[in-house]
mmCIF file with all atom_site columns, C-alpha atoms in Angstrom:
data_model
loop_
_atom_site.group_PDB
_atom_site.id
_atom_site.type_symbol
_atom_site.label_atom_id
_atom_site.label_alt_id
_atom_site.label_comp_id
_atom_site.label_asym_id
_atom_site.label_entity_id
_atom_site.label_seq_id
_atom_site.pdbx_PDB_ins_code
_atom_site.Cartn_x
_atom_site.Cartn_y
_atom_site.Cartn_z
_atom_site.occupancy
_atom_site.B_iso_or_equiv
_atom_site.pdbx_formal_charge
_atom_site.auth_seq_id
_atom_site.auth_comp_id
_atom_site.auth_asym_id
_atom_site.auth_atom_id
_atom_site.pdbx_PDB_model_num
ATOM 1   C CA . MET A 1 1   ? 44.842 -126.769 -43.555 1.00 55.00 ? 1   MET A CA 1
ATOM 2   C CA . ILE A 1 2   ? 48.128 -124.781 -43.273 1.00 65.00 ? 2   ILE A CA 1
ATOM 3   C CA . ILE A 1 3   ? 51.240 -126.660 -43.133 1.00 74.00 ? 3   ILE A CA 1
ATOM 4   C CA . ASN A 1 4   ? 54.338 -124.958 -41.628 1.00 87.00 ? 4   ASN A CA 1
ATOM 5   C CA . LEU A 1 5   ? 56.834 -125.954 -44.393 1.00 92.00 ? 5   LEU A CA 1
ATOM 6   C CA . SER A 1 6   ? 60.031 -125.451 -42.158 1.00 93.00 ? 6   SER A CA 1
ATOM 7   C CA . LYS A 1 7   ? 58.790 -127.425 -39.369 1.00 95.00 ? 7   LYS A CA 1
ATOM 8   C CA . ILE A 1 8   ? 58.079 -130.175 -41.974 1.00 96.00 ? 8   ILE A CA 1
ATOM 9   C CA . LYS A 1 9   ? 61.421 -130.071 -43.294 1.00 98.00 ? 9   LYS A CA 1
ATOM 10  C CA . THR A 1 10  ? 62.995 -130.000 -40.045 1.00 98.00 ? 10  THR A CA 1
ATOM 11  C CA . GLU A 1 11  ? 61.130 -133.030 -38.910 1.00 97.00 ? 11  GLU A CA 1
ATOM 12  C CA . ALA A 1 12  ? 61.914 -134.791 -41.991 1.00 98.00 ? 12  ALA A CA 1
ATOM 13  C CA . LEU A 1 13  ? 65.562 -133.966 -41.346 1.00 98.00 ? 13  LEU A CA 1
ATOM 14  C CA . LEU A 1 14  ? 65.545 -135.076 -37.904 1.00 98.00 ? 14  LEU A CA 1
ATOM 15  C CA . LEU A 1 15  ? 63.798 -138.511 -38.865 1.00 98.00 ? 15  LEU A CA 1
ATOM 16  C CA . LEU A 1 16  ? 66.582 -138.920 -41.501 1.00 98.00 ? 16  LEU A CA 1
ATOM 17  C CA . CYS A 1 17  ? 69.163 -138.509 -38.987 1.00 98.00 ? 17  CYS A CA 1
ATOM 18  C CA . LYS A 1 18  ? 67.639 -140.722 -36.373 1.00 98.00 ? 18  LYS A CA 1
ATOM 19  C CA . ASP A 1 19  ? 67.280 -143.553 -38.952 1.00 96.00 ? 19  ASP A CA 1
ATOM 20  C CA . LEU A 1 20  ? 71.057 -142.722 -40.073 1.00 96.00 ? 20  LEU A CA 1
ATOM 21  C CA . ILE A 1 21  ? 72.261 -143.196 -36.340 1.00 96.00 ? 21  ILE A CA 1
ATOM 22  C CA . SER A 1 22  ? 69.890 -146.119 -35.604 1.00 94.00 ? 22  SER A CA 1
ATOM 23  C CA . SER A 1 23  ? 71.087 -148.009 -38.632 1.00 90.00 ? 23  SER A CA 1
ATOM 24  C CA . TYR A 1 24  ? 74.589 -147.781 -37.671 1.00 87.00 ? 24  TYR A CA 1
ATOM 25  C CA . GLU A 1 25  ? 74.435 -147.768 -34.058 1.00 78.00 ? 25  GLU A CA 1
ATOM 26  C CA . ASN A 1 26  ? 76.829 -150.600 -32.338 1.00 66.00 ? 26  ASN A CA 1
ATOM 27  C CA . SER A 1 27  ? 77.567 -151.442 -36.040 1.00 63.00 ? 27  SER A CA 1
ATOM 28  C CA . GLU A 1 28  ? 80.844 -153.420 -36.443 1.00 62.00 ? 28  GLU A CA 1
ATOM 29  C CA . ASP A 1 29  ? 80.744 -152.571 -40.315 1.00 58.00 ? 29  ASP A CA 1
ATOM 30  C CA . ILE A 1 30  ? 82.300 -149.218 -39.796 1.00 61.00 ? 30  ILE A CA 1
ATOM 31  C CA . ASP A 1 31  ? 85.991 -149.307 -38.408 1.00 61.00 ? 31  ASP A CA 1
ATOM 32  C CA . PHE A 1 32  ? 87.983 -146.492 -38.903 1.00 67.00 ? 32  PHE A CA 1
ATOM 33  C CA . SER A 1 33  ? 90.866 -147.779 -36.982 1.00 71.00 ? 33  SER A CA 1
ATOM 34  C CA . ILE A 1 34  ? 90.704 -144.470 -34.826 1.00 78.00 ? 34  ILE A CA 1
ATOM 35  C CA . ASP A 1 35  ? 91.560 -143.886 -31.189 1.00 81.00 ? 35  ASP A CA 1
ATOM 36  C CA . LYS A 1 36  ? 89.424 -145.646 -28.773 1.00 83.00 ? 36  LYS A CA 1
ATOM 37  C CA . ASN A 1 37  ? 89.064 -142.218 -26.963 1.00 87.00 ? 37  ASN A CA 1
ATOM 38  C CA . ILE A 1 38  ? 87.304 -140.669 -30.418 1.00 85.00 ? 38  ILE A CA 1
ATOM 39  C CA . LYS A 1 39  ? 85.188 -143.797 -30.826 1.00 84.00 ? 39  LYS A CA 1
ATOM 40  C CA . ASP A 1 40  ? 83.991 -143.449 -27.253 1.00 88.00 ? 40  ASP A CA 1
ATOM 41  C CA . TYR A 1 41  ? 83.346 -139.895 -27.834 1.00 91.00 ? 41  TYR A CA 1
ATOM 42  C CA . ILE A 1 42  ? 81.505 -140.541 -31.157 1.00 90.00 ? 42  ILE A CA 1
ATOM 43  C CA . ASP A 1 43  ? 79.243 -142.994 -29.686 1.00 90.00 ? 43  ASP A CA 1
ATOM 44  C CA . GLU A 1 44  ? 78.277 -140.989 -26.705 1.00 94.00 ? 44  GLU A CA 1
ATOM 45  C CA . ILE A 1 45  ? 77.453 -138.212 -28.805 1.00 95.00 ? 45  ILE A CA 1
ATOM 46  C CA . SER A 1 46  ? 75.347 -140.555 -31.175 1.00 94.00 ? 46  SER A CA 1
ATOM 47  C CA . LYS A 1 47  ? 73.507 -141.806 -27.989 1.00 95.00 ? 47  LYS A CA 1
ATOM 48  C CA . ASP A 1 48  ? 72.717 -138.099 -26.833 1.00 96.00 ? 48  ASP A CA 1
ATOM 49  C CA . ILE A 1 49  ? 71.599 -137.127 -30.101 1.00 97.00 ? 49  ILE A CA 1
ATOM 50  C CA . LEU A 1 50  ? 69.570 -140.209 -30.908 1.00 97.00 ? 50  LEU A CA 1
ATOM 51  C CA . LYS A 1 51  ? 67.695 -139.675 -27.343 1.00 97.00 ? 51  LYS A CA 1
ATOM 52  C CA . GLU A 1 52  ? 66.845 -136.142 -28.292 1.00 97.00 ? 52  GLU A CA 1
ATOM 53  C CA . LEU A 1 53  ? 65.704 -137.218 -31.808 1.00 98.00 ? 53  LEU A CA 1
ATOM 54  C CA . LYS A 1 54  ? 63.416 -139.675 -30.387 1.00 97.00 ? 54  LYS A CA 1
ATOM 55  C CA . LYS A 1 55  ? 61.766 -137.020 -28.376 1.00 96.00 ? 55  LYS A CA 1
ATOM 56  C CA . VAL A 1 56  ? 61.141 -134.935 -30.975 1.00 96.00 ? 56  VAL A CA 1
ATOM 57  C CA . THR A 1 57  ? 59.995 -137.480 -33.776 1.00 97.00 ? 57  THR A CA 1
ATOM 58  C CA . ARG A 1 58  ? 57.611 -140.237 -33.816 1.00 96.00 ? 58  ARG A CA 1
ATOM 59  C CA . ASP A 1 59  ? 58.249 -143.973 -34.123 1.00 95.00 ? 59  ASP A CA 1
ATOM 60  C CA . ASN A 1 60  ? 58.729 -145.031 -37.750 1.00 93.00 ? 60  ASN A CA 1
ATOM 61  C CA . ASP A 1 61  ? 55.629 -147.065 -37.571 1.00 95.00 ? 61  ASP A CA 1
ATOM 62  C CA . PHE A 1 62  ? 53.727 -143.731 -37.063 1.00 97.00 ? 62  PHE A CA 1
ATOM 63  C CA . TYR A 1 63  ? 54.795 -142.438 -40.164 1.00 96.00 ? 63  TYR A CA 1
ATOM 64  C CA . ILE A 1 64  ? 53.967 -145.528 -41.997 1.00 95.00 ? 64  ILE A CA 1
ATOM 65  C CA . LYS A 1 65  ? 50.494 -145.992 -40.616 1.00 97.00 ? 65  LYS A CA 1
ATOM 66  C CA . ASN A 1 66  ? 49.449 -142.183 -41.067 1.00 97.00 ? 66  ASN A CA 1
ATOM 67  C CA . LYS A 1 67  ? 51.285 -141.693 -44.678 1.00 95.00 ? 67  LYS A CA 1
ATOM 68  C CA . SER A 1 68  ? 47.703 -140.495 -46.228 1.00 96.00 ? 68  SER A CA 1
ATOM 69  C CA . SER A 1 69  ? 47.748 -137.560 -44.083 1.00 94.00 ? 69  SER A CA 1
ATOM 70  C CA . SER A 1 70  ? 48.998 -134.451 -45.664 1.00 93.00 ? 70  SER A CA 1
ATOM 71  C CA . ARG A 1 71  ? 51.532 -133.529 -42.974 1.00 94.00 ? 71  ARG A CA 1
ATOM 72  C CA . ILE A 1 72  ? 52.906 -136.816 -42.867 1.00 96.00 ? 72  ILE A CA 1
ATOM 73  C CA . LYS A 1 73  ? 52.845 -137.081 -46.747 1.00 96.00 ? 73  LYS A CA 1
ATOM 74  C CA . SER A 1 74  ? 54.600 -133.783 -46.771 1.00 96.00 ? 74  SER A CA 1
ATOM 75  C CA . ILE A 1 75  ? 57.405 -135.072 -44.286 1.00 97.00 ? 75  ILE A CA 1
ATOM 76  C CA . LEU A 1 76  ? 57.807 -138.406 -46.335 1.00 97.00 ? 76  LEU A CA 1
ATOM 77  C CA . LYS A 1 77  ? 58.357 -136.285 -49.656 1.00 97.00 ? 77  LYS A CA 1
ATOM 78  C CA . ALA A 1 78  ? 61.002 -134.257 -47.729 1.00 98.00 ? 78  ALA A CA 1
ATOM 79  C CA . TYR A 1 79  ? 62.490 -137.326 -46.259 1.00 98.00 ? 79  TYR A CA 1
ATOM 80  C CA . ASN A 1 80  ? 62.932 -138.835 -49.566 1.00 98.00 ? 80  ASN A CA 1
ATOM 81  C CA . PHE A 1 81  ? 64.291 -135.698 -51.172 1.00 98.00 ? 81  PHE A CA 1
ATOM 82  C CA . ILE A 1 82  ? 66.961 -135.833 -48.386 1.00 98.00 ? 82  ILE A CA 1
ATOM 83  C CA . ASN A 1 83  ? 67.474 -139.401 -49.019 1.00 97.00 ? 83  ASN A CA 1
ATOM 84  C CA . LYS A 1 84  ? 67.739 -139.396 -52.563 1.00 97.00 ? 84  LYS A CA 1
ATOM 85  C CA . GLU A 1 85  ? 70.351 -136.489 -52.888 1.00 97.00 ? 85  GLU A CA 1
ATOM 86  C CA . LEU A 1 86  ? 72.524 -138.419 -50.255 1.00 97.00 ? 86  LEU A CA 1
ATOM 87  C CA . SER A 1 87  ? 72.435 -141.561 -52.357 1.00 95.00 ? 87  SER A CA 1
ATOM 88  C CA . LEU A 1 88  ? 73.557 -139.303 -55.222 1.00 95.00 ? 88  LEU A CA 1
ATOM 89  C CA . GLU A 1 89  ? 76.362 -137.955 -53.436 1.00 94.00 ? 89  GLU A CA 1
ATOM 90  C CA . PHE A 1 90  ? 77.496 -141.372 -52.500 1.00 92.00 ? 90  PHE A CA 1
ATOM 91  C CA . GLN A 1 91  ? 76.847 -143.287 -55.551 1.00 88.00 ? 91  GLN A CA 1
ATOM 92  C CA . ASP A 1 92  ? 80.470 -143.258 -56.506 1.00 82.00 ? 92  ASP A CA 1
ATOM 93  C CA . SER A 1 93  ? 81.680 -143.597 -52.990 1.00 74.00 ? 93  SER A CA 1
ATOM 94  C CA . VAL A 1 94  ? 82.306 -146.322 -50.745 1.00 70.00 ? 94  VAL A CA 1
ATOM 95  C CA . GLU A 1 95  ? 83.759 -144.551 -47.596 1.00 83.00 ? 95  GLU A CA 1
ATOM 96  C CA . PHE A 1 96  ? 81.253 -143.007 -45.441 1.00 86.00 ? 96  PHE A CA 1
ATOM 97  C CA . ASN A 1 97  ? 81.241 -141.535 -41.792 1.00 91.00 ? 97  ASN A CA 1
ATOM 98  C CA . PRO A 1 98  ? 77.726 -141.489 -40.584 1.00 93.00 ? 98  PRO A CA 1
ATOM 99  C CA . SER A 1 99  ? 78.567 -139.614 -37.639 1.00 93.00 ? 99  SER A CA 1
ATOM 100 C CA . MET A 1 100 ? 80.049 -136.829 -39.165 1.00 95.00 ? 100 MET A CA 1
ATOM 101 C CA . LEU A 1 101 ? 77.472 -136.823 -41.712 1.00 97.00 ? 101 LEU A CA 1
ATOM 102 C CA . TYR A 1 102 ? 74.393 -136.407 -39.352 1.00 98.00 ? 102 TYR A CA 1
ATOM 103 C CA . ILE A 1 103 ? 76.350 -134.019 -37.204 1.00 97.00 ? 103 ILE A CA 1
ATOM 104 C CA . SER A 1 104 ? 77.207 -131.828 -40.535 1.00 98.00 ? 104 SER A CA 1
ATOM 105 C CA . LEU A 1 105 ? 73.648 -132.113 -41.681 1.00 98.00 ? 105 LEU A CA 1
ATOM 106 C CA . LEU A 1 106 ? 72.087 -130.807 -38.433 1.00 98.00 ? 106 LEU A CA 1
ATOM 107 C CA . ALA A 1 107 ? 74.919 -127.922 -38.042 1.00 98.00 ? 107 ALA A CA 1
ATOM 108 C CA . MET A 1 108 ? 73.977 -126.831 -41.400 1.00 98.00 ? 108 MET A CA 1
ATOM 109 C CA . TRP A 1 109 ? 70.389 -126.866 -40.834 1.00 98.00 ? 109 TRP A CA 1
ATOM 110 C CA . PHE A 1 110 ? 70.224 -125.557 -37.402 1.00 97.00 ? 110 PHE A CA 1
ATOM 111 C CA . LYS A 1 111 ? 73.397 -123.481 -37.041 1.00 96.00 ? 111 LYS A CA 1
ATOM 112 C CA . GLU A 1 112 ? 74.177 -122.223 -40.591 1.00 96.00 ? 112 GLU A CA 1
ATOM 113 C CA . LEU A 1 113 ? 70.682 -121.534 -42.089 1.00 96.00 ? 113 LEU A CA 1
ATOM 114 C CA . GLU A 1 114 ? 69.519 -120.921 -38.503 1.00 95.00 ? 114 GLU A CA 1
ATOM 115 C CA . LYS A 1 115 ? 66.231 -122.907 -39.159 1.00 96.00 ? 115 LYS A CA 1
ATOM 116 C CA . GLU A 1 116 ? 63.619 -123.184 -36.679 1.00 95.00 ? 116 GLU A CA 1
ATOM 117 C CA . SER A 1 117 ? 65.816 -120.573 -34.360 1.00 92.00 ? 117 SER A CA 1
ATOM 118 C CA . LYS A 1 118 ? 62.427 -119.678 -32.544 1.00 91.00 ? 118 LYS A CA 1
ATOM 119 C CA . SER A 1 119 ? 61.283 -122.968 -32.027 1.00 92.00 ? 119 SER A CA 1
ATOM 120 C CA . LYS A 1 120 ? 61.138 -124.591 -28.329 1.00 92.00 ? 120 LYS A CA 1
ATOM 121 C CA . GLU A 1 121 ? 60.443 -127.850 -29.542 1.00 93.00 ? 121 GLU A CA 1
ATOM 122 C CA . TYR A 1 122 ? 64.157 -128.077 -31.285 1.00 95.00 ? 122 TYR A CA 1
ATOM 123 C CA . ILE A 1 123 ? 65.775 -126.096 -28.724 1.00 95.00 ? 123 ILE A CA 1
ATOM 124 C CA . TYR A 1 124 ? 68.531 -128.929 -27.981 1.00 96.00 ? 124 TYR A CA 1
ATOM 125 C CA . PHE A 1 125 ? 69.594 -128.685 -31.822 1.00 96.00 ? 125 PHE A CA 1
ATOM 126 C CA . LEU A 1 126 ? 69.698 -125.011 -31.617 1.00 95.00 ? 126 LEU A CA 1
ATOM 127 C CA . ILE A 1 127 ? 72.024 -124.851 -28.591 1.00 95.00 ? 127 ILE A CA 1
ATOM 128 C CA . TYR A 1 128 ? 74.040 -127.957 -29.409 1.00 96.00 ? 128 TYR A CA 1
ATOM 129 C CA . PRO A 1 129 ? 77.893 -127.209 -29.694 1.00 95.00 ? 129 PRO A CA 1
ATOM 130 C CA . TYR A 1 130 ? 78.477 -128.706 -33.115 1.00 95.00 ? 130 TYR A CA 1
ATOM 131 C CA . SER A 1 131 ? 81.955 -126.872 -33.032 1.00 94.00 ? 131 SER A CA 1
ATOM 132 C CA . ASN A 1 132 ? 83.161 -129.388 -30.363 1.00 93.00 ? 132 ASN A CA 1
ATOM 133 C CA . VAL A 1 133 ? 82.450 -132.187 -32.382 1.00 93.00 ? 133 VAL A CA 1
ATOM 134 C CA . TYR A 1 134 ? 84.184 -130.482 -35.589 1.00 93.00 ? 134 TYR A CA 1
ATOM 135 C CA . ASP A 1 135 ? 87.032 -129.746 -33.414 1.00 91.00 ? 135 ASP A CA 1
ATOM 136 C CA . LYS A 1 136 ? 87.361 -133.475 -32.225 1.00 90.00 ? 136 LYS A CA 1
ATOM 137 C CA . LEU A 1 137 ? 86.968 -134.856 -35.320 1.00 89.00 ? 137 LEU A CA 1
ATOM 138 C CA . LEU A 1 138 ? 88.879 -132.904 -37.498 1.00 91.00 ? 138 LEU A CA 1
ATOM 139 C CA . LEU A 1 139 ? 91.445 -130.857 -35.368 1.00 89.00 ? 139 LEU A CA 1
ATOM 140 C CA . ASN A 1 140 ? 92.212 -133.562 -32.918 1.00 79.00 ? 140 ASN A CA 1
ATOM 141 C CA . ILE A 1 141 ? 92.471 -136.577 -35.628 1.00 85.00 ? 141 ILE A CA 1
ATOM 142 C CA . LYS A 1 142 ? 95.862 -137.501 -36.534 1.00 84.00 ? 142 LYS A CA 1
ATOM 143 C CA . ASP A 1 143 ? 94.858 -140.009 -39.211 1.00 85.00 ? 143 ASP A CA 1
ATOM 144 C CA . GLU A 1 144 ? 94.721 -137.830 -42.324 1.00 90.00 ? 144 GLU A CA 1
ATOM 145 C CA . LYS A 1 145 ? 92.609 -140.259 -44.317 1.00 89.00 ? 145 LYS A CA 1
ATOM 146 C CA . PHE A 1 146 ? 89.582 -140.157 -41.614 1.00 89.00 ? 146 PHE A CA 1
ATOM 147 C CA . ARG A 1 147 ? 90.218 -136.313 -41.292 1.00 92.00 ? 147 ARG A CA 1
ATOM 148 C CA . ASN A 1 148 ? 89.455 -136.117 -45.055 1.00 93.00 ? 148 ASN A CA 1
ATOM 149 C CA . LEU A 1 149 ? 86.815 -138.353 -45.027 1.00 93.00 ? 149 LEU A CA 1
ATOM 150 C CA . ASN A 1 150 ? 85.281 -135.991 -42.285 1.00 94.00 ? 150 ASN A CA 1
ATOM 151 C CA . ILE A 1 151 ? 85.766 -133.181 -44.456 1.00 95.00 ? 151 ILE A CA 1
ATOM 152 C CA . LYS A 1 152 ? 84.019 -134.678 -47.199 1.00 95.00 ? 152 LYS A CA 1
ATOM 153 C CA . MET A 1 153 ? 81.375 -135.372 -45.067 1.00 96.00 ? 153 MET A CA 1
ATOM 154 C CA . ILE A 1 154 ? 80.941 -131.840 -44.248 1.00 97.00 ? 154 ILE A CA 1
ATOM 155 C CA . ASP A 1 155 ? 81.080 -130.747 -48.005 1.00 96.00 ? 155 ASP A CA 1
ATOM 156 C CA . ILE A 1 156 ? 78.293 -133.475 -48.705 1.00 96.00 ? 156 ILE A CA 1
ATOM 157 C CA . ALA A 1 157 ? 76.086 -132.280 -46.061 1.00 97.00 ? 157 ALA A CA 1
ATOM 158 C CA . GLU A 1 158 ? 76.591 -128.693 -47.100 1.00 98.00 ? 158 GLU A CA 1
ATOM 159 C CA . ARG A 1 159 ? 75.500 -129.314 -50.785 1.00 97.00 ? 159 ARG A CA 1
ATOM 160 C CA . VAL A 1 160 ? 72.631 -131.638 -49.717 1.00 98.00 ? 160 VAL A CA 1
ATOM 161 C CA . ILE A 1 161 ? 71.381 -129.072 -46.986 1.00 98.00 ? 161 ILE A CA 1
ATOM 162 C CA . LEU A 1 162 ? 71.484 -125.985 -49.350 1.00 98.00 ? 162 LEU A CA 1
ATOM 163 C CA . LYS A 1 163 ? 69.496 -127.991 -51.942 1.00 98.00 ? 163 LYS A CA 1
ATOM 164 C CA . TYR A 1 164 ? 66.980 -129.109 -49.579 1.00 98.00 ? 164 TYR A CA 1
ATOM 165 C CA . ASP A 1 165 ? 66.475 -125.564 -48.288 1.00 97.00 ? 165 ASP A CA 1
ATOM 166 C CA . LYS A 1 166 ? 65.577 -124.615 -51.821 1.00 97.00 ? 166 LYS A CA 1
ATOM 167 C CA . TYR A 1 167 ? 63.291 -127.836 -52.206 1.00 96.00 ? 167 TYR A CA 1
ATOM 168 C CA . LEU A 1 168 ? 59.552 -126.940 -52.446 1.00 92.00 ? 168 LEU A CA 1
ATOM 169 C CA . LEU A 1 169 ? 56.838 -129.664 -51.392 1.00 84.00 ? 169 LEU A CA 1
ATOM 170 C CA . LYS A 1 170 ? 54.733 -130.060 -54.242 1.00 75.00 ? 170 LYS A CA 1
#
């Protein structure tokens, strides 16, 4: 059986982003004291992206039930690699902005590295205007601490995705 490594890695990344958004959706744990318009914008973006992520990934139960399949096993290995790399990045840090992190992970994978650029199933992520989100969460932020946190999320996403791109499923 031939496995398309790029598609496997893309699905794992999308699955991780879906889990990230879902775990912090409507969470009161994260309060940055930001402008209500920015918070509403982030919530709206997250809902839209989560809806699209659900279209191109399966329910988590599917992956668990089919973990013996070679394709699913590969997806789960790739997912665990990203998760481990993110855990290493955050081991010394308490501050975390999941919205900027998942946007940066997706932007780095789809825009910077141009992964799946010919894939119709991922067209939403290929044409998504990531720069608009960056503008809103970097340029339009008056709170210096929040802006710096967002820049940190971009740096972390870049390091993780560059390692992930080199990662070989064994």
